[in-house]
XYZ file of C-alpha atoms in Angstrom:
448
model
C 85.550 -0.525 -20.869
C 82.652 -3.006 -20.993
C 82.941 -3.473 -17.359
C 83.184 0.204 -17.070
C 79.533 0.883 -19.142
C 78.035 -1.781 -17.053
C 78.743 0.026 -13.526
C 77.282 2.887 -14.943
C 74.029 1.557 -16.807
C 73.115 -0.337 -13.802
C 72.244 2.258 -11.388
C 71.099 4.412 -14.266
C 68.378 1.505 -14.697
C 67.541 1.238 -11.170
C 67.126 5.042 -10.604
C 64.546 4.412 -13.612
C 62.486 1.665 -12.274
C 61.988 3.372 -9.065
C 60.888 6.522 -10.477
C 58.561 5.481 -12.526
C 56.925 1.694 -11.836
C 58.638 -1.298 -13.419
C 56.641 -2.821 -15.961
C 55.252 -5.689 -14.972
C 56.493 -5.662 -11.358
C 55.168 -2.637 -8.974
C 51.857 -1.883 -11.520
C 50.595 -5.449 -11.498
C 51.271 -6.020 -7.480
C 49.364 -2.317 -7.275
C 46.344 -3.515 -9.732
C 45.918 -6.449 -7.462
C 46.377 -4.720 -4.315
C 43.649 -2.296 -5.234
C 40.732 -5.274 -6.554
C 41.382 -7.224 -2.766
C 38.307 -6.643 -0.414
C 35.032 -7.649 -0.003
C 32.248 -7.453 -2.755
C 28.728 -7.853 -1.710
C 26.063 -9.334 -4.167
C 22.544 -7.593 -3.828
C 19.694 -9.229 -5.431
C 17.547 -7.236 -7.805
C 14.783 -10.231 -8.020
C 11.328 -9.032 -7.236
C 9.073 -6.259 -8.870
C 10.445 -2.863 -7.951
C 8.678 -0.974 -5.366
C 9.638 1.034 -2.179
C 10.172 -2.070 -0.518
C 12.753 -3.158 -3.042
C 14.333 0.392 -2.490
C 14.602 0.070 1.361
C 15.899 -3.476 1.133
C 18.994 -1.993 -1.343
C 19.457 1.156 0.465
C 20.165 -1.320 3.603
C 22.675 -3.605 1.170
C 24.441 -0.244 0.158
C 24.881 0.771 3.598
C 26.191 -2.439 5.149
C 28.268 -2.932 2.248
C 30.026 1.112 2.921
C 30.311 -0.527 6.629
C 32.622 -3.703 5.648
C 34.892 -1.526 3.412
C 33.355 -2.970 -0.115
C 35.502 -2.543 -3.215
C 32.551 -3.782 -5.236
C 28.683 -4.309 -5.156
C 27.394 -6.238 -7.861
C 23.428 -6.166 -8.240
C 21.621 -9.590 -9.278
C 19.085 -8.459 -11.087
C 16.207 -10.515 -12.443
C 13.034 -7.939 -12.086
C 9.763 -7.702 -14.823
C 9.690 -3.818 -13.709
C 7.825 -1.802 -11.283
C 7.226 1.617 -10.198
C 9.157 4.516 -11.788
C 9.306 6.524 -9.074
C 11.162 3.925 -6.685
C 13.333 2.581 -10.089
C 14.451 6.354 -10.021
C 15.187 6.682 -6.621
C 17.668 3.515 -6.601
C 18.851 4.673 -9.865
C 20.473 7.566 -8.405
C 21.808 5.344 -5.223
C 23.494 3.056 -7.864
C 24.818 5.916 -9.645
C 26.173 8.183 -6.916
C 27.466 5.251 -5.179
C 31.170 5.819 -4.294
C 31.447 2.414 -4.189
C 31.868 1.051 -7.685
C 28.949 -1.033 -8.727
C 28.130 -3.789 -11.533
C 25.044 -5.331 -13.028
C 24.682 -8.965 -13.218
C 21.868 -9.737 -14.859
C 20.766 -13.586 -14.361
C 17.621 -13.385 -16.013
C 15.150 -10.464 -17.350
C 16.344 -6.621 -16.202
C 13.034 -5.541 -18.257
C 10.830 -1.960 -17.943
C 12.327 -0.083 -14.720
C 14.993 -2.923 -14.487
C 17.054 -1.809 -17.384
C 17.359 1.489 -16.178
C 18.628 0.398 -12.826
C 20.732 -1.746 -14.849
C 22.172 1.171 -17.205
C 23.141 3.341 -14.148
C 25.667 0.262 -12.961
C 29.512 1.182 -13.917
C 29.081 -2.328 -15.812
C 26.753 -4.935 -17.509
C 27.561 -8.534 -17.435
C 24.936 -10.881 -18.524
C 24.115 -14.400 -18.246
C 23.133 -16.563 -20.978
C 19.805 -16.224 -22.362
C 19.108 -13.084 -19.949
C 17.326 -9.831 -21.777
C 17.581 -6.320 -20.902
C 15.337 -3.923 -22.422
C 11.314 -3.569 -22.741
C 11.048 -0.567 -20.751
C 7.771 0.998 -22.437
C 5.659 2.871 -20.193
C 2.377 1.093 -18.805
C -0.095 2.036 -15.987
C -1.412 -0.304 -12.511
C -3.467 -2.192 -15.200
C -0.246 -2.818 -17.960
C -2.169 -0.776 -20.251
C 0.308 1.461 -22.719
C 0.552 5.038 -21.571
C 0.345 7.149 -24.216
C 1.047 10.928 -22.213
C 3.735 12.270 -23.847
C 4.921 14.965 -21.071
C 5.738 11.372 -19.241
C 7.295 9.379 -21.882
C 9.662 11.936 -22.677
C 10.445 12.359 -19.208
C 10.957 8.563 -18.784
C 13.117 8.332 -22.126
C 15.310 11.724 -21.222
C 15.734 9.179 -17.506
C 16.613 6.038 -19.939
C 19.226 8.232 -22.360
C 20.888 9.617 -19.997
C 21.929 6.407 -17.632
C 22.751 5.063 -21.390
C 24.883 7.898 -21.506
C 27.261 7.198 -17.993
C 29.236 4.722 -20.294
C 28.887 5.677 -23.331
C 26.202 3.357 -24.525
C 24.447 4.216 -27.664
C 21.698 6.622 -26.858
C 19.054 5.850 -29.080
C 19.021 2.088 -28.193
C 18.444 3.070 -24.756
C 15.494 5.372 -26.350
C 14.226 2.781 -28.419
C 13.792 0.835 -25.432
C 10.590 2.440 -24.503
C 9.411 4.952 -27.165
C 7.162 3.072 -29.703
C 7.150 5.541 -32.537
C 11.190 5.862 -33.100
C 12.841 4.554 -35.919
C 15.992 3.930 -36.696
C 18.853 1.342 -37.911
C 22.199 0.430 -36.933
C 23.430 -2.755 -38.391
C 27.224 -1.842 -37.382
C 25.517 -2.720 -33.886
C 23.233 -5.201 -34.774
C 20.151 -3.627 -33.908
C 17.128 -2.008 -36.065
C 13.715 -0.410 -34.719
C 10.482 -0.123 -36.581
C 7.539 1.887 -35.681
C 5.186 0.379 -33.522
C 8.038 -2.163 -31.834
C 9.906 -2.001 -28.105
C 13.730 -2.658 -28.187
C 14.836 -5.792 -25.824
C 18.732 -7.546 -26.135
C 19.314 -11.019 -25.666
C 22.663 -11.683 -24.138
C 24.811 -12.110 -27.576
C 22.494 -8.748 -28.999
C 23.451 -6.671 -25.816
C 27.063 -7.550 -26.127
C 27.596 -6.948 -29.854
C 25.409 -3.377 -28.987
C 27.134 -2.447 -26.510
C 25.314 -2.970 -23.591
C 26.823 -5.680 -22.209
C 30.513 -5.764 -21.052
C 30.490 -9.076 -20.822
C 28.917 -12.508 -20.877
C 29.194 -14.933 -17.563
C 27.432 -17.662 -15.841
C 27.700 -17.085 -12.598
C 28.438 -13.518 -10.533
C 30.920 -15.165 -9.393
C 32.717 -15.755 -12.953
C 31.691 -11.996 -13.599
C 33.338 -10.441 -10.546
C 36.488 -12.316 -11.616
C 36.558 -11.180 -15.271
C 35.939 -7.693 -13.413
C 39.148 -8.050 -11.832
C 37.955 -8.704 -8.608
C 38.712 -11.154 -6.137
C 36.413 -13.459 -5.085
C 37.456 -14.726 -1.583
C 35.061 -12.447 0.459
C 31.949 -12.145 -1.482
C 29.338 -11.422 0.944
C 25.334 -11.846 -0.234
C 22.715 -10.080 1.198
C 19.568 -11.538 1.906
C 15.872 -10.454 2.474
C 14.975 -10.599 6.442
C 12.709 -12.734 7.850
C 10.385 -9.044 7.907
C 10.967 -8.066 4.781
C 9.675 -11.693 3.195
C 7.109 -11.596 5.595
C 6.355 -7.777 4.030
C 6.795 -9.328 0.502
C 3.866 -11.648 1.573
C 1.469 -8.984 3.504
C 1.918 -6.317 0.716
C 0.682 -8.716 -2.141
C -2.640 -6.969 -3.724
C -4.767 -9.890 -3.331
C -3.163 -10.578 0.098
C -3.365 -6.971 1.232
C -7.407 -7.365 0.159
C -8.108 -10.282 2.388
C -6.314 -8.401 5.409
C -8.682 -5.631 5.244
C -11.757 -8.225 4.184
C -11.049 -9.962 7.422
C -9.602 -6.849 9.713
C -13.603 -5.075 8.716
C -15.787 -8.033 9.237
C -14.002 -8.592 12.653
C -13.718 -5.033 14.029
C -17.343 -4.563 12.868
C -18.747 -7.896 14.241
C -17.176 -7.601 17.310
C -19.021 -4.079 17.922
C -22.340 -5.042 16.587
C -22.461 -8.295 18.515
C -19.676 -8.024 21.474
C -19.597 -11.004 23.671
C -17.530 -13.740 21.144
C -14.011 -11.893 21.324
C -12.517 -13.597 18.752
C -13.855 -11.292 15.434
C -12.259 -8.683 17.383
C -9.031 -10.090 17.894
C -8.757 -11.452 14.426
C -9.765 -8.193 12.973
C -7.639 -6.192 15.150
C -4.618 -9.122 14.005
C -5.352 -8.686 10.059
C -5.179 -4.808 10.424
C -1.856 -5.280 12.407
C -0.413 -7.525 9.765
C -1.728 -4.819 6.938
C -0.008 -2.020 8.776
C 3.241 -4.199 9.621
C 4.073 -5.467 6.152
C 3.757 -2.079 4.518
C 5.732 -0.465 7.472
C 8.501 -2.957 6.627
C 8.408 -1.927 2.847
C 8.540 1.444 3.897
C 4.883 2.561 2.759
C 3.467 3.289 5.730
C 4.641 5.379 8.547
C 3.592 6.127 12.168
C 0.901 8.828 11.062
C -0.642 6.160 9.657
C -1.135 3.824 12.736
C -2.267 7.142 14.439
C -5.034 7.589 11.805
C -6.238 3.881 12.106
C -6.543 4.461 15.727
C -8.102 7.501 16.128
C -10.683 6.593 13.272
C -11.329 2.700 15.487
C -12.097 5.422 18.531
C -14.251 7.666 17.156
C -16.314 4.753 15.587
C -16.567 3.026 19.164
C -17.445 6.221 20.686
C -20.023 6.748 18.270
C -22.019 3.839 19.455
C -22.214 5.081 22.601
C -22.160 9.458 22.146
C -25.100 10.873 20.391
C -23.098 12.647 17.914
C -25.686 12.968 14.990
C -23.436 10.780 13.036
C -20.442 13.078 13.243
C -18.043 10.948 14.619
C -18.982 8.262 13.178
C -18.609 10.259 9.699
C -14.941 11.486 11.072
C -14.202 8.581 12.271
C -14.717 6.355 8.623
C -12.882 9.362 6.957
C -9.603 8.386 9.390
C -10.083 4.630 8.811
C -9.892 4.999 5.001
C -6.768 7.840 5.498
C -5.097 5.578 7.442
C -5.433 2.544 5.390
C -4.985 4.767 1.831
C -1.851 6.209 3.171
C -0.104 2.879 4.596
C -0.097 1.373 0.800
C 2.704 1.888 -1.918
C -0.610 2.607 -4.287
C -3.713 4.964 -3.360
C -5.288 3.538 -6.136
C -4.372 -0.151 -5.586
C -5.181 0.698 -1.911
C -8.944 2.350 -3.132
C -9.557 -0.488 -5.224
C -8.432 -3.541 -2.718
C -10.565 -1.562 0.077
C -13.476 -1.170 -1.950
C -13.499 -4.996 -2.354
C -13.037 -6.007 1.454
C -15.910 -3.307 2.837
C -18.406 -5.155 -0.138
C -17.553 -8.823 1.075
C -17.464 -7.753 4.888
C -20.752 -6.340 4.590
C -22.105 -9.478 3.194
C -20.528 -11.030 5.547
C -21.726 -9.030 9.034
C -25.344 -9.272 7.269
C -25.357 -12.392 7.638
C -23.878 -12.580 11.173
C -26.115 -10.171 12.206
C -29.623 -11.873 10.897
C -28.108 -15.019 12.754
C -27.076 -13.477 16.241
C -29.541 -10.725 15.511
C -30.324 -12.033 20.054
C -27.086 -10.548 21.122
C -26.640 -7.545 18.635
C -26.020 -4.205 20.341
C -29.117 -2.710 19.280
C -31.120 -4.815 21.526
C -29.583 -2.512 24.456
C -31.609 0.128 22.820
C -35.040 -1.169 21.670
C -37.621 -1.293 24.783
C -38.388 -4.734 24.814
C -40.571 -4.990 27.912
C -44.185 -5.531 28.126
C -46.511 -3.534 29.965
C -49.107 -6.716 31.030
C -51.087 -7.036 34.253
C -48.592 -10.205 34.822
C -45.838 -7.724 35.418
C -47.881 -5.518 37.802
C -49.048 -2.868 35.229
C -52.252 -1.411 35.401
C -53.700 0.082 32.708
C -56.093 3.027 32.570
C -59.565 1.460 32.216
C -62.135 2.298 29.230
C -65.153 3.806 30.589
C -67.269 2.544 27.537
C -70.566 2.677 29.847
C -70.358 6.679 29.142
C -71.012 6.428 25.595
C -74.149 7.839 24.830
C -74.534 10.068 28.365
C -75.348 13.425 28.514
C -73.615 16.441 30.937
C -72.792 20.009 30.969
C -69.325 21.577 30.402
C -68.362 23.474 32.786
C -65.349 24.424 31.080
C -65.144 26.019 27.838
C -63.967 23.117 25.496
C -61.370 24.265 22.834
C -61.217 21.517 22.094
C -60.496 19.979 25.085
C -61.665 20.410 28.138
C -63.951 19.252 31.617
C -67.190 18.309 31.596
C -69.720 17.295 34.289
C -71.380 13.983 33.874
C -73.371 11.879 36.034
C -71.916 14.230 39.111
C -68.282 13.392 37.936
C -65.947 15.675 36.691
C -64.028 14.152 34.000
C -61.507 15.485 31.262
C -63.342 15.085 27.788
C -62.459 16.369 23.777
C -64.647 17.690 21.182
C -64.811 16.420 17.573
C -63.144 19.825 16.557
C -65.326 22.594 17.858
C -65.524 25.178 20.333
C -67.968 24.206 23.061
C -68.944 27.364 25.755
C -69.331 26.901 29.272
C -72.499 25.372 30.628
C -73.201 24.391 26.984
C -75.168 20.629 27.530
C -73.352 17.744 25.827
C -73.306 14.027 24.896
C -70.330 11.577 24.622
C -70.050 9.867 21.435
C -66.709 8.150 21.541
C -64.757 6.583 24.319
C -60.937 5.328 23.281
C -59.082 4.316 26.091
C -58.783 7.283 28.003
C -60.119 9.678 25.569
C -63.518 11.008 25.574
C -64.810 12.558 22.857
C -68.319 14.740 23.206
C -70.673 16.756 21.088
C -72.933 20.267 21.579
C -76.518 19.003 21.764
């Protein structure tokens, strides 16, 4: 009978297991199975601007061409603009590959939002997430309050995708909440800006996780680790880190003015004009890269560098000259991430450039251009010029005019007919009259 049960349980068991998964067996193998492939690591490490967002939009793409099952983003950023923090916000979040957040050092302002739209937090040890207050170009507090309830409905609701306490995520940026949660560790006076430590984030729940490495995170994640790929910035897009600094981006223009300028004022030297045309190349090239500037804007520079040549040439009463500064500055303006920061950096390069071509100018002031256009001949006897004698022995003669004089005139004197003036009146015909002035070839007579 025993042997009899056992026939019979056996295949019942076995009909089981392959219905539904065997614990332990089929789930684990297909839990594994699903966690092998590559994961790509992003860094997250500069300030966040549009050149941040085209350097992650290429990681997300080349990590959907190699079949990623995971992209983890290092992040260690102070902040940047909203705009571009929005924009990869909504890349992170509508990624269909799933994505993670490891942050290695400070995820602070815009950073903690990019961080909060991540499927999960891991943080390193003595990292912070948080600070995310709303300042302007100058880090002064903005106080609008159309745009810091926009920016705190933005910072809720990535807070929200997993379930992360709202307010914290609130408290994060607006100064005048209060509130306090000890069952989460965390409490918020007026006046104060919320930012987690690593141990703070974790007990709050903003922080899956605490790790050393991204490596050690992707593990705990469930992922492994034998293809991890890491993208890096190119040898461009450093070079466009470099190029779109503010103070760098000043000197550019500085430099790309005084040597355009110089080179038209004074041609002859070559070099101002190729340095100047190099520094506005480099100005246009490293905010192409970051994705500020687009061809319309090399078009404008152009243009505006004709019409300025041409002006020097085509009496134009100034107009294309005029035109021509208006495309310069469009161009320019346009190409940077910042019209203001672009205003501001320009103003200071055309203030030192002039300086700087005044002082050129009063040096080579030989070989400036304007020389081709100031008559610097003399008319001398040396040079075969013969100028129209003074008859000064006339002065005090007498005649007759012999036609009427209003005021000028010809007069008869000595038997010669010569052209003469009056002091202002109206002499008749025949009317006798004495010179009283002779000035080069003026004669000036009187009625007697």
């Amino acid at each position: 009978m025993a042997l009899i049960l056992l026939l019979l349980f056996v295949p019942l068991t076995l009909n089981t297991y392959a219905d539904g998964a065997a614990p332990g067996a089929s789930g684990a193998a297909s839990t594994v199975e699903s966690h092998q492939g590559p994961v790509f690591i992003i860094p997250v490490d500069h300030e966040i601007e549009r050149g941040l967002q085209r350097f992650l939009e290429r990681g997300f793409e080349e990590a959907a061409n190699y079949g990623a099952v995971l992209i983890v983003l290092e992040i260690d950023t102070p902040g940047g603009l909203v705009g571009a923090a929005e924009q990869i916000g909504t890349m992170v979040k509508d990624s269909e590959i799933p994505t993670a957040a490891f942050i290695k050092g400070d995820a602070a302002s815009a950073g903690s939002y990019i961080a909060l739209n991540a499927g999960n937090i891991i943080m390193k040890p003595g990292s912070m997430i948080g600070s995310a207050s709303l300042v302007d170009m100058n880090g002064q507090r903005v106080d609008d309050a159309k745009l810091i309830s926009y920016w705190k409905s933005k910072m809720v609701g990535a807070a929200a995708l997993n379930d992360r306490d709202p307010d914290i995520a609130a408290g994060m940026m607006d100064i005048n909440l209060e509130f306090d949660k000890p069952e989460l560790g965390v409490s918020k006076a007026k006046g104060e800006i919320i930012s987690l430590t690593s141990d703070e984030a974790l007990k709050a729940g903003y922080a899956e996780q605490i790790a050393e490495t991204p490596e050690e995170a992707i593990q705990w994640l469930g992922y492994s680790t034998d293809d991890i790929f890491r993208v890096e910035h190119t040898g461009a897009e450093k070079l466009s880190q470099f190029l779109t600094n503010p103070i760098i981006m000043t000197i550019l223009l500085f430099i790309g003015i005084a040597g355009v300028v110089i080179e038209l004022l004074i041609p002859g030297f070559g070099a101002p004009g190729v340095i100047g045309t190099l520094a506005f190349a480099l100005y246009f090239f490293g905010n192409y890269v970051a994705g500020f500037a687009g061809a319309e804007t090399w078009l404008l520079f152009i243009l505006g560098l004709v019409m300025l040549v041409l002006e020097l040439f085509v009496p134009s009463f100034g107009i294309l000259g005029l035109l021509g500064s208006i495309s310069l500055v469009a161009g320019v303006v346009r190409a940077a991430y910042s019209y203001t920061n672009a205003l501001a950096s320009l103003g200071i390069a055309f203030a030192g450039a002039v300086v700087v071509i005044a002082v050129v100018a009063m040096i080579f002031k030989e070989r400036g251009i304007w020389n081709r256009f100031i008559l610097k001949d003399s008319l001398t006897k040396e040079q075969g010029f013969v100028p129209v004698s003074e008859k000064l022995s006339l002065v005090g003669g007498t005649g007759v005019s012999i036609t009427p004089l209003r005021p000028a005139g010809t007069a008869l004197v000595n038997g010669e007919r010569i052209d003469v003036v009056t002091e202002g009146s109206f002499i008749s015909v025949n009317a006798p009259i004495s010179i009283v002035k002779v000035e080069g070839g003026r004669i000036v007579v009187k009625e007697i």
